[in-house]
Amino acid sequence: MKVSVHGCGYLGAVHAAAMAQLGHEVVGIDVDAAKVSVLNAGRAPFYEPGLPDLLAEGTTRGALLFSTDAADAAGADVHFLCVGTPQSAGSGVADLHHLDAALAALRPHLRPGDVVVGKSTVPVGTAARLAAELPDGVRLAWNPEFLREGHAVDDTLHPDRLVYGVPRDEVADGGETARSPEPGGAAARLDAVYARLLADGVPRVVTDYATAELAKVAANAFLATKISFANAMAEVCEVAGGDAVALVGTMSYDARIGGDYLGVGLGFGGGCLPKDIRAFSARAEELGVGRAVAFLEEVDAINDRCRDRAVELVRSACGGLAGRRVAVLGAAFKPDSDDVRSSPALDLARRLAGEGADVVVTDPQAIALAQAAAPELRYATEVAEAVAGVDAVVLATEWPEYRDLDPAALAAVVRSARLVDTRNALDLAAWRAAGWDARSLGGASVVTHDASRPGEEMVTG
Ligand code: UDX
């Protein structure tokens, strides 16, 4: 099939490359000429494992090309909208101007029979509005994307579910649509696009627009809630003398709860979770059901307090912050990404600097983007350079290379061997054995008395 993809950021570039890999002829459209030329050279404009190979393969084969001209989308059977829907300045409302602009540029090139497919995360009700703006004979589907940065290629080629929001007339027959989509309908077109994934047994849900739009925000709201639940338990543990890591560990054995997204630490960031829960709250308010998701404000507040608690932990470790030299390991919002949007790590570095600490930040991939977002901070490309002569080392993004650091070697180059692990990623016992004052968020590594073994102490965490 011929496929166009509008918006070539973290979502669209991966989607375009993955569609070429599935055997389609793909054109990716983006307004950023520099990004388009990097993509046409078969290179990735951001760090995403596996993407460079996919882009190189697709462009070399001639199945994948990129353009700044929406007219190049003419003739495609399916047009995917993959532009960003960031948070508006000064409110939680999603800013849809990129989406509206992409559709306005595409509209003159649509012909009857085309299917436009929204993948961007949008407030519920957006698809119905956009469908009404399409030319006659052009159908709209909403097909939310659940990929995680850092795993984007695999998540796109091996998704855990496909969700299609399709026009009312296609869902009117209830479950039937799911079994045999109406020929010529939006669901049938998407089935053809994703034929290989469906043959692999990926479950797909065909539903109405509103449910499909909500499928994405509900999932992200739930994930954010799980993370903040763990971090709320950490707040309690810190004053009650418990160990939050051990606590959520006990919960994770319950199959109904599971252990994913219960990591105790600095909390969530990135281009999705923070803005999606705020946009969900704002949209629910508009719909008069703000109370139904009022808890998301608390989820956001708990997440923000993780950063405050991390600042206080560094302050207490160092006996003050003013003038203290602090190395922050990590700037990306999570490992395997160079994305610093709403990054807890970068925000922590900023807050420490704001309290008078002399902060140097390092990251394996995100320094360039961090420097652009927070030019006031100092950066070092290597850990050894970042930690030389510091009063404290703060782990803020749990990159694998930081988990593997040698505490004895590092102790030799710092001024004071103080470690604050805000991600509960390091083996604090090993760091302590190498002479470090090692602390972590959530009251972990509390030394308790094990009554079953008199005279022995049990270290948890
Ligand atoms: C998320 C969703 O997972 C994905 O389905 C959706 O399509 C986009 O939003 P992503 O933003 O790439 O994906 O990141 P994710 O891996 O989910 O992590 C989000 C944030 O939560 C990161 O800052 C991460 O460090 C943090 N996190 C995750 C925790 O703080 N604790 C955890 O236990 C898990």
CSV table of N, CA and C in Angstrom, one decimal, residues 151-204:
chain,number,residue,atom,x,y,z
A,151,HIS,N,12.0,2.0,23.2
A,151,HIS,CA,11.5,0.6,22.7
A,151,HIS,C,10.6,0.8,21.5
A,152,ALA,N,10.7,2.0,20.9
A,152,ALA,CA,9.7,2.4,19.9
A,152,ALA,C,9.6,1.5,18.7
A,153,VAL,N,10.7,1.0,18.2
A,153,VAL,CA,10.7,0.2,17.0
A,153,VAL,C,10.0,-1.2,17.4
A,154,ASP,N,10.4,-1.8,18.5
A,154,ASP,CA,9.8,-3.1,18.8
A,154,ASP,C,8.3,-2.9,19.2
A,155,ASP,N,8.0,-1.8,19.9
A,155,ASP,CA,6.6,-1.6,20.3
A,155,ASP,C,5.7,-1.4,19.0
A,156,THR,N,6.3,-0.8,18.0
A,156,THR,CA,5.5,-0.5,16.7
A,156,THR,C,5.4,-1.8,15.9
A,157,LEU,N,6.4,-2.6,15.9
A,157,LEU,CA,6.4,-3.8,15.0
A,157,LEU,C,5.7,-5.0,15.8
A,158,HIS,N,5.7,-4.9,17.1
A,158,HIS,CA,5.1,-6.0,17.9
A,158,HIS,C,4.3,-5.4,19.0
A,159,PRO,N,3.2,-4.6,18.7
A,159,PRO,CA,2.4,-4.0,19.7
A,159,PRO,C,1.6,-5.0,20.5
A,160,ASP,N,1.2,-4.6,21.7
A,160,ASP,CA,0.4,-5.6,22.5
A,160,ASP,C,-1.1,-5.4,22.2
A,161,ARG,N,-1.5,-4.4,21.5
A,161,ARG,CA,-2.8,-4.3,21.0
A,161,ARG,C,-2.9,-3.2,19.9
A,162,LEU,N,-3.9,-3.4,19.0
A,162,LEU,CA,-4.2,-2.3,18.0
A,162,LEU,C,-5.6,-1.8,18.3
A,163,VAL,N,-5.8,-0.5,18.4
A,163,VAL,CA,-7.1,0.0,18.6
A,163,VAL,C,-7.5,0.9,17.5
A,164,TYR,N,-8.7,0.6,16.9
A,164,TYR,CA,-9.2,1.4,15.8
A,164,TYR,C,-10.5,2.1,16.3
A,165,GLY,N,-10.5,3.4,16.2
A,165,GLY,CA,-11.7,4.2,16.4
A,165,GLY,C,-12.2,4.5,15.0
A,166,VAL,N,-13.4,4.1,14.7
A,166,VAL,CA,-13.9,4.2,13.3
A,166,VAL,C,-15.3,4.9,13.3
A,167,PRO,N,-15.7,5.4,12.2
A,167,PRO,CA,-17.0,6.1,12.1
A,167,PRO,C,-18.2,5.2,12.6
A,168,ARG,N,-19.2,5.9,13.2
A,168,ARG,CA,-20.3,5.2,13.8
A,168,ARG,C,-20.9,4.2,12.9
A,169,ASP,N,-21.1,4.5,11.6
A,169,ASP,CA,-21.7,3.5,10.8
A,169,ASP,C,-21.0,2.2,10.7
A,170,GLU,N,-19.7,2.2,11.0
A,170,GLU,CA,-18.9,1.0,10.9
A,170,GLU,C,-19.0,0.2,12.3
A,171,VAL,N,-19.3,0.9,13.4
A,171,VAL,CA,-19.4,0.2,14.6
A,171,VAL,C,-20.9,-0.2,15.0
A,172,ALA,N,-21.8,0.3,14.1
A,172,ALA,CA,-23.2,0.1,14.5
A,172,ALA,C,-23.6,-1.4,14.7
A,173,ASP,N,-22.9,-2.3,14.0
A,173,ASP,CA,-23.2,-3.7,14.1
A,173,ASP,C,-22.5,-4.4,15.2
A,174,GLY,N,-22.0,-3.6,16.2
A,174,GLY,CA,-21.4,-4.2,17.4
A,174,GLY,C,-20.2,-5.0,17.0
A,175,GLY,N,-20.2,-6.2,17.6
A,175,GLY,CA,-19.0,-7.1,17.5
A,175,GLY,C,-18.7,-7.5,16.1
A,176,GLU,N,-19.7,-7.5,15.2
A,176,GLU,CA,-19.5,-8.0,13.8
A,176,GLU,C,-18.3,-7.3,13.1
A,177,THR,N,-18.2,-6.0,13.4
A,177,THR,CA,-17.1,-5.2,12.7
A,177,THR,C,-15.8,-5.8,13.0
A,178,ALA,N,-15.6,-6.3,14.2
A,178,ALA,CA,-14.3,-6.8,14.6
A,178,ALA,C,-14.0,-8.0,13.8
A,179,ARG,N,-15.0,-8.8,13.5
A,179,ARG,CA,-14.7,-10.1,12.8
A,179,ARG,C,-14.6,-9.8,11.3
A,180,SER,N,-15.5,-9.1,10.7
A,180,SER,CA,-15.4,-8.9,9.3
A,180,SER,C,-15.6,-7.5,8.9
A,181,PRO,N,-14.6,-6.6,8.9
A,181,PRO,CA,-14.8,-5.2,8.6
A,181,PRO,C,-15.5,-5.0,7.3
A,182,GLU,N,-16.3,-4.0,7.2
A,182,GLU,CA,-17.0,-3.6,6.0
A,182,GLU,C,-15.9,-3.3,4.9
A,183,PRO,N,-16.0,-3.9,3.7
A,183,PRO,CA,-15.0,-3.6,2.7
A,183,PRO,C,-15.1,-2.1,2.4
A,184,GLY,N,-14.0,-1.5,2.2
A,184,GLY,CA,-14.0,-0.1,1.8
A,184,GLY,C,-14.0,0.8,3.1
A,185,GLY,N,-14.3,0.2,4.2
A,185,GLY,CA,-14.3,1.0,5.5
A,185,GLY,C,-12.9,1.3,6.0
A,186,ALA,N,-12.9,2.2,7.0
A,186,ALA,CA,-11.6,2.5,7.6
A,186,ALA,C,-11.0,1.4,8.3
A,187,ALA,N,-11.8,0.5,9.0
A,187,ALA,CA,-11.2,-0.6,9.7
A,187,ALA,C,-10.6,-1.6,8.7
A,188,ALA,N,-11.2,-1.9,7.6
A,188,ALA,CA,-10.7,-2.8,6.6
A,188,ALA,C,-9.3,-2.2,6.1
A,189,ARG,N,-9.3,-0.9,5.9
A,189,ARG,CA,-8.0,-0.3,5.4
A,189,ARG,C,-6.9,-0.5,6.4
A,190,LEU,N,-7.2,-0.3,7.7
A,190,LEU,CA,-6.2,-0.5,8.7
A,190,LEU,C,-5.8,-1.9,8.8
A,191,ASP,N,-6.7,-2.8,8.6
A,191,ASP,CA,-6.4,-4.3,8.6
A,191,ASP,C,-5.4,-4.6,7.5
A,192,ALA,N,-5.6,-3.9,6.4
A,192,ALA,CA,-4.6,-4.2,5.3
A,192,ALA,C,-3.2,-3.6,5.6
A,193,VAL,N,-3.2,-2.4,6.3
A,193,VAL,CA,-1.9,-1.8,6.7
A,193,VAL,C,-1.2,-2.7,7.6
A,194,TYR,N,-2.0,-3.3,8.6
A,194,TYR,CA,-1.3,-4.0,9.7
A,194,TYR,C,-1.5,-5.5,9.5
A,195,ALA,N,-1.6,-6.0,8.2
A,195,ALA,CA,-1.9,-7.4,8.0
A,195,ALA,C,-0.9,-8.3,8.7
A,196,ARG,N,0.4,-7.9,8.6
A,196,ARG,CA,1.4,-8.8,9.2
A,196,ARG,C,1.3,-8.9,10.7
A,197,LEU,N,1.0,-7.8,11.3
A,197,LEU,CA,0.8,-7.8,12.8
A,197,LEU,C,-0.4,-8.6,13.2
A,198,LEU,N,-1.5,-8.5,12.4
A,198,LEU,CA,-2.7,-9.3,12.7
A,198,LEU,C,-2.4,-10.8,12.5
A,199,ALA,N,-1.6,-11.1,11.5
A,199,ALA,CA,-1.3,-12.5,11.2
A,199,ALA,C,-0.4,-13.0,12.4
A,200,ASP,N,0.3,-12.1,13.0
A,200,ASP,CA,1.1,-12.5,14.2
A,200,ASP,C,0.3,-12.7,15.5
A,201,GLY,N,-1.0,-12.4,15.3
A,201,GLY,CA,-1.9,-12.6,16.5
A,201,GLY,C,-2.1,-11.4,17.4
A,202,VAL,N,-1.7,-10.2,16.9
A,202,VAL,CA,-1.9,-9.0,17.8
A,202,VAL,C,-3.4,-8.8,17.9
A,203,PRO,N,-3.9,-8.6,19.2
A,203,PRO,CA,-5.3,-8.4,19.3
A,203,PRO,C,-5.7,-7.0,18.8
A,204,ARG,N,-6.8,-6.9,18.2
A,204,ARG,CA,-7.3,-5.5,17.8
A,204,ARG,C,-8.7,-5.3,18.2
